PDB file of C-alpha atoms in Angstrom:
ATOM      1  CA  MET A1467     267.552  56.493 108.154  1.00  0.00           C
ATOM      2  CA  ARG A1468     269.977  59.331 108.960  1.00  0.00           C
ATOM      3  CA  ASP A1469     272.557  56.894 110.397  1.00  0.00           C
ATOM      4  CA  LEU A1470     272.358  54.410 107.524  1.00  0.00           C
ATOM      5  CA  ILE A1471     275.679  54.205 105.653  1.00  0.00           C
ATOM      6  CA  THR A1472     275.543  50.965 103.660  1.00  0.00           C
ATOM      7  CA  ILE A1473     272.814  49.001 101.882  1.00  0.00           C
ATOM      8  CA  GLU A1474     274.187  45.715 100.536  1.00  0.00           C
ATOM      9  CA  LEU A1475     271.462  43.516  99.034  1.00  0.00           C
ATOM     10  CA  GLN A1476     273.031  42.127  95.866  1.00  0.00           C
ATOM     11  CA  ASN A1477     271.763  38.843  94.428  1.00  0.00           C
ATOM     12  CA  ASN A1478     268.785  38.165  96.687  1.00  0.00           C
ATOM     13  CA  LEU A1479     265.931  37.670  94.180  1.00  0.00           C
ATOM     14  CA  LEU A1480     264.333  40.871  95.466  1.00  0.00           C
ATOM     15  CA  THR A1481     261.262  42.179  93.638  1.00  0.00           C
ATOM     16  CA  GLY A1482     259.243  45.382  93.742  1.00  0.00           C
ATOM     17  CA  THR A1483     260.636  48.914  93.858  1.00  0.00           C
ATOM     18  CA  LEU A1484     263.169  50.712  96.022  1.00  0.00           C
ATOM     19  CA  PRO A1485     261.634  52.145  99.222  1.00  0.00           C
ATOM     20  CA  SER A1486     261.110  55.897  98.997  1.00  0.00           C
ATOM     21  CA  GLU A1487     262.536  56.270 102.515  1.00  0.00           C
ATOM     22  CA  TRP A1488     265.978  55.343 101.251  1.00  0.00           C
ATOM     23  CA  TYR A1489     266.254  58.656  99.423  1.00  0.00           C
ATOM     24  CA  ASN A1490     266.170  60.427 102.801  1.00  0.00           C
ATOM     25  CA  ALA A1491     269.239  58.552 104.079  1.00  0.00           C
ATOM     26  CA  SER A1492     271.460  61.612 104.000  1.00  0.00           C
ATOM     27  CA  ASN A1493     274.584  59.724 105.171  1.00  0.00           C
ATOM     28  CA  LEU A1494     274.249  56.782 102.784  1.00  0.00           C
ATOM     29  CA  GLN A1495     277.547  56.004 101.052  1.00  0.00           C
ATOM     30  CA  TRP A1496     276.927  52.617  99.436  1.00  0.00           C
ATOM     31  CA  LEU A1497     273.792  51.348  97.701  1.00  0.00           C
ATOM     32  CA  ASN A1498     274.089  47.923  96.100  1.00  0.00           C
ATOM     33  CA  VAL A1499     270.939  46.165  94.901  1.00  0.00           C
ATOM     34  CA  ALA A1500     272.462  44.574  91.793  1.00  0.00           C
ATOM     35  CA  ASP A1501     271.448  41.160  90.479  1.00  0.00           C
ATOM     36  CA  ASN A1502     267.852  41.153  91.673  1.00  0.00           C
ATOM     37  CA  ILE A1503     264.460  41.472  89.948  1.00  0.00           C
ATOM     38  CA  LEU A1504     263.724  45.024  91.054  1.00  0.00           C
ATOM     39  CA  SER A1505     261.618  47.289  88.858  1.00  0.00           C
ATOM     40  CA  GLY A1506     260.173  50.784  88.752  1.00  0.00           C
ATOM     41  CA  TYR A1507     262.254  53.877  88.153  1.00  0.00           C
ATOM     42  CA  ILE A1508     264.890  55.864  89.995  1.00  0.00           C
ATOM     43  CA  PRO A1509     263.338  59.228  90.961  1.00  0.00           C
ATOM     44  CA  PRO A1510     264.983  62.668  91.028  1.00  0.00           C
ATOM     45  CA  GLN A1511     265.291  62.275  94.813  1.00  0.00           C
ATOM     46  CA  ILE A1512     268.401  60.168  94.169  1.00  0.00           C
ATOM     47  CA  GLY A1513     270.117  63.554  94.161  1.00  0.00           C
ATOM     48  CA  ASN A1514     269.482  63.811  97.909  1.00  0.00           C
ATOM     49  CA  LEU A1515     272.137  61.158  98.603  1.00  0.00           C
ATOM     50  CA  SER A1516     275.017  63.618  98.488  1.00  0.00           C
ATOM     51  CA  LYS A1517     277.480  61.312 100.286  1.00  0.00           C
ATOM     52  CA  LEU A1518     276.914  58.340  98.005  1.00  0.00           C
ATOM     53  CA  ARG A1519     280.127  56.766  96.670  1.00  0.00           C
ATOM     54  CA  GLY A1520     278.789  53.583  95.105  1.00  0.00           C
ATOM     55  CA  LEU A1521     275.482  53.100  93.233  1.00  0.00           C
ATOM     56  CA  PHE A1522     275.002  49.569  91.904  1.00  0.00           C
ATOM     57  CA  LEU A1523     271.681  49.005  90.133  1.00  0.00           C
ATOM     58  CA  HIS A1524     272.797  46.668  87.342  1.00  0.00           C
ATOM     59  CA  ASP A1525     271.084  43.420  86.393  1.00  0.00           C
ATOM     60  CA  ASN A1526     267.531  44.352  87.365  1.00  0.00           C
ATOM     61  CA  GLN A1527     264.372  45.501  85.582  1.00  0.00           C
ATOM     62  CA  PHE A1528     264.490  49.232  86.243  1.00  0.00           C
ATOM     63  CA  SER A1529     262.844  51.407  83.607  1.00  0.00           C
ATOM     64  CA  ASN A1530     262.366  55.017  82.561  1.00  0.00           C
ATOM     65  CA  SER A1531     265.344  57.373  82.171  1.00  0.00           C
ATOM     66  CA  ILE A1532     268.322  58.241  84.354  1.00  0.00           C
ATOM     67  CA  PRO A1533     267.419  61.392  86.330  1.00  0.00           C
ATOM     68  CA  THR A1534     269.601  64.404  85.633  1.00  0.00           C
ATOM     69  CA  GLU A1535     269.879  64.925  89.396  1.00  0.00           C
ATOM     70  CA  ILE A1536     272.491  62.192  89.432  1.00  0.00           C
ATOM     71  CA  GLY A1537     274.962  64.887  88.446  1.00  0.00           C
ATOM     72  CA  THR A1538     274.754  66.340  91.959  1.00  0.00           C
ATOM     73  CA  LEU A1539     276.398  63.230  93.446  1.00  0.00           C
ATOM     74  CA  GLN A1540     279.889  64.672  93.504  1.00  0.00           C
ATOM     75  CA  GLN A1541     281.411  61.892  95.629  1.00  0.00           C
ATOM     76  CA  LEU A1542     280.146  59.035  93.477  1.00  0.00           C
ATOM     77  CA  ALA A1543     282.987  56.788  92.289  1.00  0.00           C
ATOM     78  CA  ALA A1544     280.915  54.061  90.600  1.00  0.00           C
ATOM     79  CA  THR A1545     277.460  54.067  89.029  1.00  0.00           C
ATOM     80  CA  ARG A1546     276.356  50.882  87.340  1.00  0.00           C
ATOM     81  CA  TRP A1547     273.047  50.788  85.472  1.00  0.00           C
ATOM     82  CA  GLY A1548     273.839  48.016  82.972  1.00  0.00           C
ATOM     83  CA  ARG A1549     271.471  45.174  82.076  1.00  0.00           C
ATOM     84  CA  ASN A1550     268.333  47.148  82.817  1.00  0.00           C
ATOM     85  CA  GLU A1551     266.701  46.770  79.434  1.00  0.00           C
ATOM     86  CA  GLY A1552     263.799  49.030  80.354  1.00  0.00           C
ATOM     87  CA  LEU A1553     266.043  52.067  80.712  1.00  0.00           C
ATOM     88  CA  VAL A1554     265.338  54.638  77.989  1.00  0.00           C
ATOM     89  CA  GLY A1555     266.109  58.249  77.235  1.00  0.00           C
ATOM     90  CA  THR A1556     269.582  59.637  76.670  1.00  0.00           C
ATOM     91  CA  ILE A1557     272.809  59.794  78.657  1.00  0.00           C
ATOM     92  CA  PRO A1558     272.513  62.795  80.997  1.00  0.00           C
ATOM     93  CA  THR A1559     275.168  65.407  80.295  1.00  0.00           C
ATOM     94  CA  GLU A1560     275.173  66.088  84.042  1.00  0.00           C
ATOM     95  CA  ILE A1561     277.191  62.901  84.536  1.00  0.00           C
ATOM     96  CA  GLY A1562     280.149  64.991  83.434  1.00  0.00           C
ATOM     97  CA  LEU A1563     279.927  66.878  86.759  1.00  0.00           C
ATOM     98  CA  MET A1564     280.794  63.757  88.765  1.00  0.00           C
ATOM     99  CA  SER A1565     284.518  64.419  88.997  1.00  0.00           C
ATOM    100  CA  ASN A1566     285.332  61.345  91.131  1.00  0.00           C
ATOM    101  CA  LEU A1567     283.604  58.831  88.869  1.00  0.00           C
ATOM    102  CA  LYS A1568     285.653  55.758  87.939  1.00  0.00           C
ATOM    103  CA  ASP A1569     283.024  53.268  86.688  1.00  0.00           C
ATOM    104  CA  LEU A1570     280.138  54.105  84.345  1.00  0.00           C
ATOM    105  CA  TRP A1571     278.082  51.133  83.162  1.00  0.00           C
ATOM    106  CA  LEU A1572     275.219  51.789  80.748  1.00  0.00           C
ATOM    107  CA  HIS A1573     275.340  48.582  78.720  1.00  0.00           C
ATOM    108  CA  ARG A1574     272.367  46.447  77.627  1.00  0.00           C
ATOM    109  CA  THR A1575     269.802  49.209  77.990  1.00  0.00           C
ATOM    110  CA  GLN A1576     267.517  50.998  75.525  1.00  0.00           C
ATOM    111  CA  ILE A1577     269.308  54.311  76.023  1.00  0.00           C
ATOM    112  CA  THR A1578     269.649  56.214  72.754  1.00  0.00           C
ATOM    113  CA  GLY A1579     271.266  59.417  71.544  1.00  0.00           C
ATOM    114  CA  THR A1580     274.955  60.214  71.385  1.00  0.00           C
ATOM    115  CA  ILE A1581     277.864  60.003  73.811  1.00  0.00           C
ATOM    116  CA  PRO A1582     278.006  63.389  75.577  1.00  0.00           C
ATOM    117  CA  THR A1583     281.234  65.328  75.203  1.00  0.00           C
ATOM    118  CA  GLU A1584     280.834  66.241  78.887  1.00  0.00           C
ATOM    119  CA  LEU A1585     282.138  62.780  79.786  1.00  0.00           C
ATOM    120  CA  SER A1586     285.597  64.088  78.900  1.00  0.00           C
ATOM    121  CA  GLN A1587     285.555  65.913  82.244  1.00  0.00           C
ATOM    122  CA  LEU A1588     285.707  62.573  84.100  1.00  0.00           C
ATOM    123  CA  LYS A1589     289.487  62.455  84.490  1.00  0.00           C
ATOM    124  CA  GLU A1590     289.320  59.572  86.981  1.00  0.00           C
ATOM    125  CA  LEU A1591     287.194  57.354  84.718  1.00  0.00           C
ATOM    126  CA  THR A1592     288.634  53.863  84.228  1.00  0.00           C
ATOM    127  CA  ASP A1593     285.704  51.699  83.055  1.00  0.00           C
ATOM    128  CA  LEU A1594     283.199  52.863  80.401  1.00  0.00           C
ATOM    129  CA  ARG A1595     280.590  50.431  79.080  1.00  0.00           C
ATOM    130  CA  PHE A1596     277.900  51.157  76.494  1.00  0.00           C
ATOM    131  CA  HIS A1597     277.761  47.812  74.668  1.00  0.00           C
ATOM    132  CA  TYR A1598     274.423  46.492  73.420  1.00  0.00           C
ATOM    133  CA  SER A1599     272.787  49.887  73.882  1.00  0.00           C
ATOM    134  CA  PRO A1600     271.498  51.618  70.714  1.00  0.00           C
ATOM    135  CA  ILE A1601     273.540  54.807  70.994  1.00  0.00           C
ATOM    136  CA  THR A1602     274.455  56.606  67.784  1.00  0.00           C
ATOM    137  CA  GLY A1603     276.947  59.123  66.473  1.00  0.00           C
ATOM    138  CA  SER A1604     280.705  58.828  66.831  1.00  0.00           C
ATOM    139  CA  ILE A1605     283.176  58.559  69.690  1.00  0.00           C
ATOM    140  CA  PRO A1606     283.754  62.204  70.663  1.00  0.00           C
ATOM    141  CA  GLU A1607     287.314  63.337  70.025  1.00  0.00           C
ATOM    142  CA  VAL A1608     287.565  64.736  73.549  1.00  0.00           C
ATOM    143  CA  LEU A1609     287.052  61.263  75.047  1.00  0.00           C
ATOM    144  CA  TYR A1610     290.549  60.334  73.932  1.00  0.00           C
ATOM    145  CA  GLY A1611     291.838  62.668  76.634  1.00  0.00           C
ATOM    146  CA  LEU A1612     290.823  60.413  79.538  1.00  0.00           C
ATOM    147  CA  PRO A1613     294.176  59.481  81.106  1.00  0.00           C
ATOM    148  CA  GLN A1614     292.921  56.687  83.398  1.00  0.00           C
ATOM    149  CA  LEU A1615     290.552  54.912  80.999  1.00  0.00           C
ATOM    150  CA  SER A1616     291.439  51.207  80.913  1.00  0.00           C
ATOM    151  CA  ARG A1617     288.239  49.729  79.437  1.00  0.00           C
ATOM    152  CA  LEU A1618     286.132  51.044  76.547  1.00  0.00           C
ATOM    153  CA  ASP A1619     283.251  48.774  75.551  1.00  0.00           C
ATOM    154  CA  VAL A1620     281.049  50.105  72.744  1.00  0.00           C
ATOM    155  CA  PHE A1621     280.431  46.909  70.794  1.00  0.00           C
ATOM    156  CA  ASN A1622     277.018  46.159  69.250  1.00  0.00           C
ATOM    157  CA  CYS A1623     275.822  49.742  69.393  1.00  0.00           C
ATOM    158  CA  ASN A1624     275.011  51.880  66.350  1.00  0.00           C
ATOM    159  CA  LEU A1625     278.117  54.050  66.305  1.00  0.00           C
ATOM    160  CA  SER A1626     279.792  55.345  63.169  1.00  0.00           C
ATOM    161  CA  GLY A1627     282.592  57.625  62.020  1.00  0.00           C
ATOM    162  CA  THR A1628     286.317  57.009  62.161  1.00  0.00           C
ATOM    163  CA  ILE A1629     288.713  56.255  65.011  1.00  0.00           C
ATOM    164  CA  SER A1630     290.910  59.266  65.647  1.00  0.00           C
ATOM    165  CA  PRO A1631     294.719  59.007  65.867  1.00  0.00           C
ATOM    166  CA  HIS A1632     294.268  60.677  69.253  1.00  0.00           C
ATOM    167  CA  ILE A1633     293.272  57.263  70.588  1.00  0.00           C
ATOM    168  CA  GLY A1634     296.997  56.924  71.157  1.00  0.00           C
ATOM    169  CA  GLN A1635     296.580  59.286  74.116  1.00  0.00           C
ATOM    170  CA  LEU A1636     294.650  56.660  76.104  1.00  0.00           C
ATOM    171  CA  SER A1637     297.847  55.488  77.783  1.00  0.00           C
ATOM    172  CA  SER A1638     296.059  53.319  80.378  1.00  0.00           C
ATOM    173  CA  LEU A1639     293.800  51.486  77.904  1.00  0.00           C
ATOM    174  CA  GLN A1640     293.763  47.688  78.241  1.00  0.00           C
ATOM    175  CA  LEU A1641     290.481  46.648  76.635  1.00  0.00           C
ATOM    176  CA  LEU A1642     289.075  48.187  73.435  1.00  0.00           C
ATOM    177  CA  ARG A1643     285.997  46.534  71.956  1.00  0.00           C
ATOM    178  CA  LEU A1644     284.429  48.210  68.923  1.00  0.00           C
ATOM    179  CA  ARG A1645     282.772  45.169  67.319  1.00  0.00           C
ATOM    180  CA  ALA A1646     279.536  45.368  65.295  1.00  0.00           C
ATOM    181  CA  ASN A1647     279.110  49.076  64.673  1.00  0.00           C
ATOM    182  CA  ARG A1648     279.445  51.176  61.525  1.00  0.00           C
ATOM    183  CA  PHE A1649     282.940  52.538  62.074  1.00  0.00           C
ATOM    184  CA  SER A1650     284.867  53.194  58.867  1.00  0.00           C
ATOM    185  CA  GLY A1651     288.224  54.364  57.592  1.00  0.00           C
ATOM    186  CA  GLU A1652     291.631  52.962  58.414  1.00  0.00           C
ATOM    187  CA  ILE A1653     292.900  51.701  61.761  1.00  0.00           C
ATOM    188  CA  PRO A1654     295.168  54.358  63.299  1.00  0.00           C
ATOM    189  CA  SER A1655     298.734  53.195  63.881  1.00  0.00           C
ATOM    190  CA  GLU A1656     298.672  55.095  67.183  1.00  0.00           C
ATOM    191  CA  LEU A1657     297.018  52.053  68.776  1.00  0.00           C
ATOM    192  CA  GLY A1658     300.520  50.649  68.773  1.00  0.00           C
ATOM    193  CA  LEU A1659     301.575  53.286  71.304  1.00  0.00           C
ATOM    194  CA  LEU A1660     299.384  51.770  74.022  1.00  0.00           C
ATOM    195  CA  ASP A1661     301.720  49.624  76.096  1.00  0.00           C
ATOM    196  CA  HIS A1662     298.951  48.234  78.325  1.00  0.00           C
ATOM    197  CA  LEU A1663     296.536  47.281  75.552  1.00  0.00           C
ATOM    198  CA  ARG A1664     295.650  43.564  75.673  1.00  0.00           C
ATOM    199  CA  THR A1665     292.361  43.040  73.808  1.00  0.00           C
ATOM    200  CA  VAL A1666     291.193  44.748  70.603  1.00  0.00           C
ATOM    201  CA  TRP A1667     287.950  43.939  68.773  1.00  0.00           C
ATOM    202  CA  LEU A1668     287.639  45.689  65.413  1.00  0.00           C
ATOM    203  CA  HIS A1669     285.443  43.215  63.530  1.00  0.00           C
ATOM    204  CA  GLY A1670     281.924  43.776  62.257  1.00  0.00           C
ATOM    205  CA  ASN A1671     282.622  47.295  61.024  1.00  0.00           C
ATOM    206  CA  ASN A1672     283.574  48.991  57.757  1.00  0.00           C
ATOM    207  CA  PHE A1673     287.256  49.459  58.478  1.00  0.00           C
ATOM    208  CA  VAL A1674     289.541  49.096  55.451  1.00  0.00           C
ATOM    209  CA  GLY A1675     293.233  48.925  54.705  1.00  0.00           C
ATOM    210  CA  THR A1676     295.996  47.157  56.572  1.00  0.00           C
ATOM    211  CA  ILE A1677     296.565  46.724  60.285  1.00  0.00           C
ATOM    212  CA  PRO A1678     299.643  48.936  60.811  1.00  0.00           C
ATOM    213  CA  ASP A1679     302.963  47.355  61.734  1.00  0.00           C
ATOM    214  CA  ASP A1680     303.086  49.464  64.895  1.00  0.00           C
ATOM    215  CA  ILE A1681     300.061  47.553  66.186  1.00  0.00           C
ATOM    216  CA  CYS A1682     301.504  44.175  65.212  1.00  0.00           C
ATOM    217  CA  LEU A1683     304.718  45.014  67.042  1.00  0.00           C
ATOM    218  CA  GLN A1684     302.925  45.902  70.275  1.00  0.00           C
ATOM    219  CA  SER A1685     303.726  42.847  72.404  1.00  0.00           C
ATOM    220  CA  SER A1686     301.077  43.613  75.036  1.00  0.00           C
ATOM    221  CA  ILE A1687     298.221  42.771  72.619  1.00  0.00           C
ATOM    222  CA  THR A1688     297.118  39.150  73.051  1.00  0.00           C
ATOM    223  CA  VAL A1689     293.706  39.322  71.326  1.00  0.00           C
ATOM    224  CA  LEU A1690     293.244  41.141  68.017  1.00  0.00           C
ATOM    225  CA  LYS A1691     290.107  40.499  65.964  1.00  0.00           C
ATOM    226  CA  ALA A1692     289.419  42.117  62.593  1.00  0.00           C
ATOM    227  CA  ASP A1693     287.497  41.532  59.350  1.00  0.00           C
ATOM    228  CA  CYS A1694     290.436  39.801  57.685  1.00  0.00           C
ATOM    229  CA  SER A1695     288.656  36.705  56.324  1.00  0.00           C
ATOM    230  CA  PRO A1696     287.523  36.629  52.678  1.00  0.00           C
ATOM    231  CA  ILE A1697     283.964  37.911  52.392  1.00  0.00           C
ATOM    232  CA  ASN A1698     281.618  34.963  51.867  1.00  0.00           C
ATOM    233  CA  PHE A1699     284.737  32.889  51.145  1.00  0.00           C
ATOM    234  CA  ALA A1700     285.084  34.628  47.764  1.00  0.00           C
ATOM    235  CA  MET A1701     285.685  38.371  47.875  1.00  0.00           C
ATOM    236  CA  PRO A1702     288.844  39.936  49.335  1.00  0.00           C
ATOM    237  CA  PRO A1703     288.656  40.792  53.044  1.00  0.00           C
ATOM    238  CA  LEU A1704     288.065  44.369  54.204  1.00  0.00           C
ATOM    239  CA  ILE A1705     291.226  44.299  56.291  1.00  0.00           C
ATOM    240  CA  SER A1706     294.671  42.905  55.659  1.00  0.00           C
ATOM    241  CA  CYS A1707     296.221  41.702  58.892  1.00  0.00           C
ATOM    242  CA  ALA A1708     299.477  39.826  59.460  1.00  0.00           C
ATOM    243  CA  CYS A1709     299.122  39.570  63.234  1.00  0.00           C
ATOM    244  CA  CYS A1710     295.431  39.111  64.053  1.00  0.00           C
ATOM    245  CA  THR A1711     294.603  36.310  66.460  1.00  0.00           C
ATOM    246  CA  THR A1712     291.154  35.929  64.849  1.00  0.00           C
ATOM    247  CA  CYS A1713     289.886  36.814  61.364  1.00  0.00           C
ATOM    248  CA  CYS A1714     286.165  37.387  60.778  1.00  0.00           C
ATOM    249  CA  ASP A1715     283.886  37.412  57.748  1.00  0.00           C
ATOM    250  CA  THR A1716     281.408  40.300  57.800  1.00  0.00           C
ATOM    251  CA  SER A1717     278.901  38.485  55.580  1.00  0.00           C
ATOM    252  CA  THR A1718     278.633  35.287  57.619  1.00  0.00           C
ATOM    253  CA  GLN A1719     279.667  36.680  61.022  1.00  0.00           C
ATOM    254  CA  VAL A1720     281.947  33.689  61.410  1.00  0.00           C
ATOM    255  CA  CYS A1721     285.321  34.231  63.076  1.00  0.00           C
ATOM    256  CA  ILE A1722     288.232  31.865  62.546  1.00  0.00           C
ATOM    257  CA  PRO A1723     291.168  31.902  64.957  1.00  0.00           C
ATOM    258  CA  THR A1724     294.507  31.999  63.194  1.00  0.00           C
ATOM    259  CA  GLU A1725     295.931  29.327  65.513  1.00  0.00           C
ATOM    260  CA  SER A1726     295.497  25.856  64.064  1.00  0.00           C
ATOM    261  CA  ASN A1727     294.458  24.206  67.332  1.00  0.00           C
ATOM    262  CA  THR A1728     291.304  26.293  67.805  1.00  0.00           C
ATOM    263  CA  THR A1729     287.879  26.209  66.139  1.00  0.00           C
ATOM    264  CA  SER A1730     285.741  28.802  64.421  1.00  0.00           C
ATOM    265  CA  SER A1731     282.960  30.694  66.162  1.00  0.00           C
ATOM    266  CA  PHE A1732     280.460  33.481  65.693  1.00  0.00           C
ATOM    267  CA  TRP A1733     281.232  37.060  66.736  1.00  0.00           C
ATOM    268  CA  ASP A1734     280.338  36.446  70.355  1.00  0.00           C
TER     269      ASP A1734
END
């Protein structure tokens, strides 16, 4: 096992658990067992794999919590745990020690608790996914200081609070999906500063007011969804929007594209 560098077993209908011997592969750099039917839990011995750069566990049936020892994997650039609906516990604060991390996938799990402020230390982070996991609290202010973040997916969680004007500091952001939470307040005009932003989902929240002109004038945005349809076809919408590509009704969860040649759909 000492000479093993790569394990690439994605999408092979594998069952059972990961062999305990793998955690003694001290030179292992790449572990990809995604898209199988693997189960069991990832033990603290994962911390033995100090040279690991890629850890791909998504789309399996792993359970239990993420071991805090993962924070010792200083060379890890990607760790993907999404679509393991047996995962529980909270997000380990030790993840903030992984200074080379670019991808962090924790979507479609049963992980609870809040987003740790320690994630703000991940200055190389580009892809952050929490969607369909029941995390609570707000988006920590310090997360808006991640200069490389291009994707932020937190839709269908249980998040609340307001969106800070400091979101305008996420200069690399391309995809922002906040749908179906309990966010409130007004949409910050600073979103209009993001020259790479393409997709924005704001619907299914408690945002109010008007989409600022600065956002409407940002030519990079090609998808903008908000709660700008009349509520239950009778009451005024929560949001006034002159440039949204899709307007949604919070009461019916029906979204209607503003272009005449397209049809209505549900939030998904």
